[in-house]
CSV table of N, CA and C in Angstrom, one decimal:
chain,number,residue,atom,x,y,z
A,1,UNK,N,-44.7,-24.8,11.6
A,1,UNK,CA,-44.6,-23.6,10.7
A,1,UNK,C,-45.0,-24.0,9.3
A,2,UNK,N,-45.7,-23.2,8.9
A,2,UNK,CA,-46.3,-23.4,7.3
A,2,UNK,C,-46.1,-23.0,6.3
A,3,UNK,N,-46.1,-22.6,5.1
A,3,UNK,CA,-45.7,-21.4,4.2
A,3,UNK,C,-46.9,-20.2,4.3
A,4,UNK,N,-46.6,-19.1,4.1
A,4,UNK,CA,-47.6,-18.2,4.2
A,4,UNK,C,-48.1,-18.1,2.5
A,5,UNK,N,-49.2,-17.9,2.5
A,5,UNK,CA,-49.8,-17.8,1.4
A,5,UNK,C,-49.9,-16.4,0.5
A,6,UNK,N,-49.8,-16.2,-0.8
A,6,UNK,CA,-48.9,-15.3,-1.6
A,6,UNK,C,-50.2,-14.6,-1.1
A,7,UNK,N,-51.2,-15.2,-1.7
A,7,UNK,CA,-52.8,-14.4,-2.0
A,7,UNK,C,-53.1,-13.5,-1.0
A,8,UNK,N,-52.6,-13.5,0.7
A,8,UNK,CA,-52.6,-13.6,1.7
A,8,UNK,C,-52.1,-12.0,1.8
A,9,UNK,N,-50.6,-12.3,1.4
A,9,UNK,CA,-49.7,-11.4,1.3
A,9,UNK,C,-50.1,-10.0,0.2
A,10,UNK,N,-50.5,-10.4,-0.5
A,10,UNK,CA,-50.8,-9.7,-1.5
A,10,UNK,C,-51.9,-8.3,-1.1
A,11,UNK,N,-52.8,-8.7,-0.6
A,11,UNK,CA,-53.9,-7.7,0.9
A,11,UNK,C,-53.1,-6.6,1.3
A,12,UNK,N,-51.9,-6.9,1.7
A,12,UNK,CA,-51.2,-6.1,3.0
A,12,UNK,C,-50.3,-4.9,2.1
A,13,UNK,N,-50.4,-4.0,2.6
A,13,UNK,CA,-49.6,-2.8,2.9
A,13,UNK,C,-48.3,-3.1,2.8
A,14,UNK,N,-47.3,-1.9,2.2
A,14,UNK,CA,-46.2,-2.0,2.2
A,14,UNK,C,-45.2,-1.7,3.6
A,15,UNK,N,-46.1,-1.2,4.0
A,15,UNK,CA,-45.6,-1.0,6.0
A,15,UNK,C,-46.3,-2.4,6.4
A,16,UNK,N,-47.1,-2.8,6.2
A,16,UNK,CA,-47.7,-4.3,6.9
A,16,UNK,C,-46.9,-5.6,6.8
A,17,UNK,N,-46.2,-5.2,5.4
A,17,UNK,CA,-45.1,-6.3,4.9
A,17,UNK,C,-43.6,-5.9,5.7
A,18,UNK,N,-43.2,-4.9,6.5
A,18,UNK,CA,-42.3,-4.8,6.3
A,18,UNK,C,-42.4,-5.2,7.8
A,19,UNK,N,-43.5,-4.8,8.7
A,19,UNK,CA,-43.2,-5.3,10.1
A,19,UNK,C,-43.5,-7.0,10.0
A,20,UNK,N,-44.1,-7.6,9.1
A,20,UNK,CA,-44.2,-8.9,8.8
A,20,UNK,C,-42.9,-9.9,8.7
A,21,UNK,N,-42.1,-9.2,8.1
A,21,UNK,CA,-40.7,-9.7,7.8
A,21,UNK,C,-39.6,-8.9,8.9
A,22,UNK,N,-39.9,-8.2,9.8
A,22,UNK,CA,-39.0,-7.8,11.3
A,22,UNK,C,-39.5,-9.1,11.9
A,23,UNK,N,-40.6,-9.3,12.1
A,23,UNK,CA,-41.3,-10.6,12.9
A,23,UNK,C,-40.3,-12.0,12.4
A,24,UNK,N,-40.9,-11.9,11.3
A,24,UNK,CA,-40.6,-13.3,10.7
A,24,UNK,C,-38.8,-13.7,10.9
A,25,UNK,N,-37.9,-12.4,10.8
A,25,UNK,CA,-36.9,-12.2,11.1
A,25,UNK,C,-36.0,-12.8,12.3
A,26,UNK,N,-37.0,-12.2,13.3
A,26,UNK,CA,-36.7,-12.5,14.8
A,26,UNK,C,-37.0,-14.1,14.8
A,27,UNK,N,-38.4,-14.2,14.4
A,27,UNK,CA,-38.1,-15.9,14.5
A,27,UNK,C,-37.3,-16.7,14.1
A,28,UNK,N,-36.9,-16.5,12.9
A,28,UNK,CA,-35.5,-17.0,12.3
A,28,UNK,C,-35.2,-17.4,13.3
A,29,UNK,N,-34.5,-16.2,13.7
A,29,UNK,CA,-33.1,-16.4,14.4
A,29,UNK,C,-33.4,-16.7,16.0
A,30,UNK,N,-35.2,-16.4,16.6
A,30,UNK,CA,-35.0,-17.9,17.4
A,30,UNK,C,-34.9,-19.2,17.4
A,31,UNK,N,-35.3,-19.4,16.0
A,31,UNK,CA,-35.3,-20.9,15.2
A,31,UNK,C,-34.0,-21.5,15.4
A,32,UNK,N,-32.9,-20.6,14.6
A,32,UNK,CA,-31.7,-20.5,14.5
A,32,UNK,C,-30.9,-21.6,15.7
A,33,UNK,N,-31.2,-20.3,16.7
A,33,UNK,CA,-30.8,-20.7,17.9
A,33,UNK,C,-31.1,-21.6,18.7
A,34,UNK,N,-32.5,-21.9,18.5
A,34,UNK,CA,-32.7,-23.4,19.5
A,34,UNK,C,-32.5,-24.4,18.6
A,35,UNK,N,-31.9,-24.6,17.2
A,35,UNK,CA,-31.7,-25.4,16.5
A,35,UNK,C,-30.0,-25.5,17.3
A,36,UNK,N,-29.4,-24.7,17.7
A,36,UNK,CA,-27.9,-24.8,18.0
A,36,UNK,C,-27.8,-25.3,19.1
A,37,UNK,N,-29.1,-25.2,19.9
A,37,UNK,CA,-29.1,-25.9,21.4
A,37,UNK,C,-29.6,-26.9,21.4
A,38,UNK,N,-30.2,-27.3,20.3
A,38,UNK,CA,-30.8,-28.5,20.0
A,38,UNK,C,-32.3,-28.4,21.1
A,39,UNK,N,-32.8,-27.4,20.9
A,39,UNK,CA,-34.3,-27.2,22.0
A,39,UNK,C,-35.4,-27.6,20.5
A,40,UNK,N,-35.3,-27.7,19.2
A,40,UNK,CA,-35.8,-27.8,18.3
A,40,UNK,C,-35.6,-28.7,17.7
A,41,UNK,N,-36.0,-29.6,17.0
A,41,UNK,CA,-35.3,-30.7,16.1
A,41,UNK,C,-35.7,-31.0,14.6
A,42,UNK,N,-36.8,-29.4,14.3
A,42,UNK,CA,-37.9,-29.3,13.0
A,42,UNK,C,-36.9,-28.4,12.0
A,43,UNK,N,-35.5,-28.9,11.2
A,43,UNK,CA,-34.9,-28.1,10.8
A,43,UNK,C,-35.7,-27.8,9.9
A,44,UNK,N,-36.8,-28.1,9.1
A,44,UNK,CA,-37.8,-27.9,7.9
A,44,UNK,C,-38.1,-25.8,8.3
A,45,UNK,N,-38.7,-26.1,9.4
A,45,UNK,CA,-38.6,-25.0,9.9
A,45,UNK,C,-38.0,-23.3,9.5
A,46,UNK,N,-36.7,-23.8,9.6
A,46,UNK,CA,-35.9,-22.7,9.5
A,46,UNK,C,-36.0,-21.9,7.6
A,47,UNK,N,-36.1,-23.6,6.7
A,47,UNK,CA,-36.3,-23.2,5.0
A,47,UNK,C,-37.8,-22.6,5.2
A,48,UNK,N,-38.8,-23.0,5.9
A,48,UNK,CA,-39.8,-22.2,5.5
A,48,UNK,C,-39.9,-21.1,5.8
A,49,UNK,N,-39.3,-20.3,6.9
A,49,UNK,CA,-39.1,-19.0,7.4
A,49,UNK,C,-38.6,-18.3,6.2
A,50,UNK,N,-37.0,-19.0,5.7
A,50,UNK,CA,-36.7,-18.1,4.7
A,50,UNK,C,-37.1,-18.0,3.6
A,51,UNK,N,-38.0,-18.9,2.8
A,51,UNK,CA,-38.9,-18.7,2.1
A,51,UNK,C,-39.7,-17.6,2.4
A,52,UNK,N,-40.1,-17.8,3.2
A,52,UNK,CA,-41.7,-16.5,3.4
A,52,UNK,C,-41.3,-15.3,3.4
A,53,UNK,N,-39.5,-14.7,4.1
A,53,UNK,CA,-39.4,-13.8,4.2
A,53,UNK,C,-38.8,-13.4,2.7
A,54,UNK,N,-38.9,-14.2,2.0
A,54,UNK,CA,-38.0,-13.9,0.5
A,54,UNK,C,-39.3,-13.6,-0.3
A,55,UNK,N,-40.6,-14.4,0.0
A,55,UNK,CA,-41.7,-14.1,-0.2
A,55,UNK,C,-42.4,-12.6,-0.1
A,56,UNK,N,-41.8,-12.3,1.4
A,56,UNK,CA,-42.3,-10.9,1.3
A,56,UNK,C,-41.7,-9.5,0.8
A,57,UNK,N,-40.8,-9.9,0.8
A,57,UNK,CA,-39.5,-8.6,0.4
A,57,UNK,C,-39.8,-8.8,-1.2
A,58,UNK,N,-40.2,-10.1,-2.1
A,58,UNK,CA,-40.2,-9.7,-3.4
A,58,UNK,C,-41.3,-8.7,-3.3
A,59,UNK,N,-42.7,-9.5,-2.8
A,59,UNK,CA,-43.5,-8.3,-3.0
A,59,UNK,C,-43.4,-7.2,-2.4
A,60,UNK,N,-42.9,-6.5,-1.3
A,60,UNK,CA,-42.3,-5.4,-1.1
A,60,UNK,C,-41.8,-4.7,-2.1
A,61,UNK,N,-40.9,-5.1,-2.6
A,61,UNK,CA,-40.1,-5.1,-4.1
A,61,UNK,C,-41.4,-4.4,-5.3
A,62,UNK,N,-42.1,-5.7,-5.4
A,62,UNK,CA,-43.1,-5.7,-6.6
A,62,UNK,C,-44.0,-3.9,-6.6
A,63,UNK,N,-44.0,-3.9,-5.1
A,63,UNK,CA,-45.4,-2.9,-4.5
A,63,UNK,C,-44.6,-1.2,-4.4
A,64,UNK,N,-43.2,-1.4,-4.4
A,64,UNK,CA,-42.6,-0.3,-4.3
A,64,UNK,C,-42.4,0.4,-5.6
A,65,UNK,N,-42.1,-0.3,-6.8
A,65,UNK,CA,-42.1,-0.3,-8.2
A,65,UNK,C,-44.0,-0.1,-8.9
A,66,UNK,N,-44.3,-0.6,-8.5
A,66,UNK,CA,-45.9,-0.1,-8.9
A,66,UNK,C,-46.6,-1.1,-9.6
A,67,UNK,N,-45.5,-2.6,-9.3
A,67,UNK,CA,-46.3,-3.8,-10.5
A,67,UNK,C,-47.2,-4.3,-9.8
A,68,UNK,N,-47.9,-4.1,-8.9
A,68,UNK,CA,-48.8,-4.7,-7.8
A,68,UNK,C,-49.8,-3.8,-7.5
């Protein structure tokens, strides 16, 4: 898992971002989970998910307000 790139982010739609971070969401929490079953052992993983999704909601944020 990688970080997503802002520049990337920046292109997309405010509906494109939002099903972006439903996705990103779900994986979380299958992250989550196989971290609890121990099916995963990449806890790095899990900080960069919530990075990205904190990543997208600002710009959501940014795009909703009109600073973008």
């Amino acid at each position: 898992m990688k970080d997503t790139k802002i520049s990337d982010l920046r292109d997309k739609t405010v509906p494109e971002l939002e099903q972006l971070v439903l996705d990103e969401r779900a994986s979380l929490y299958r992250a989550r989970r196989d971290l609890v079953f121990r099916r995963i052992t990449d806890t790095a993983s899990v900080k960069v998910r919530r990075h990205n999704i904190a990543r997208m909601m600002t710009l959501i944020a940014e795009k909703k307000r009109g600073n973008a």
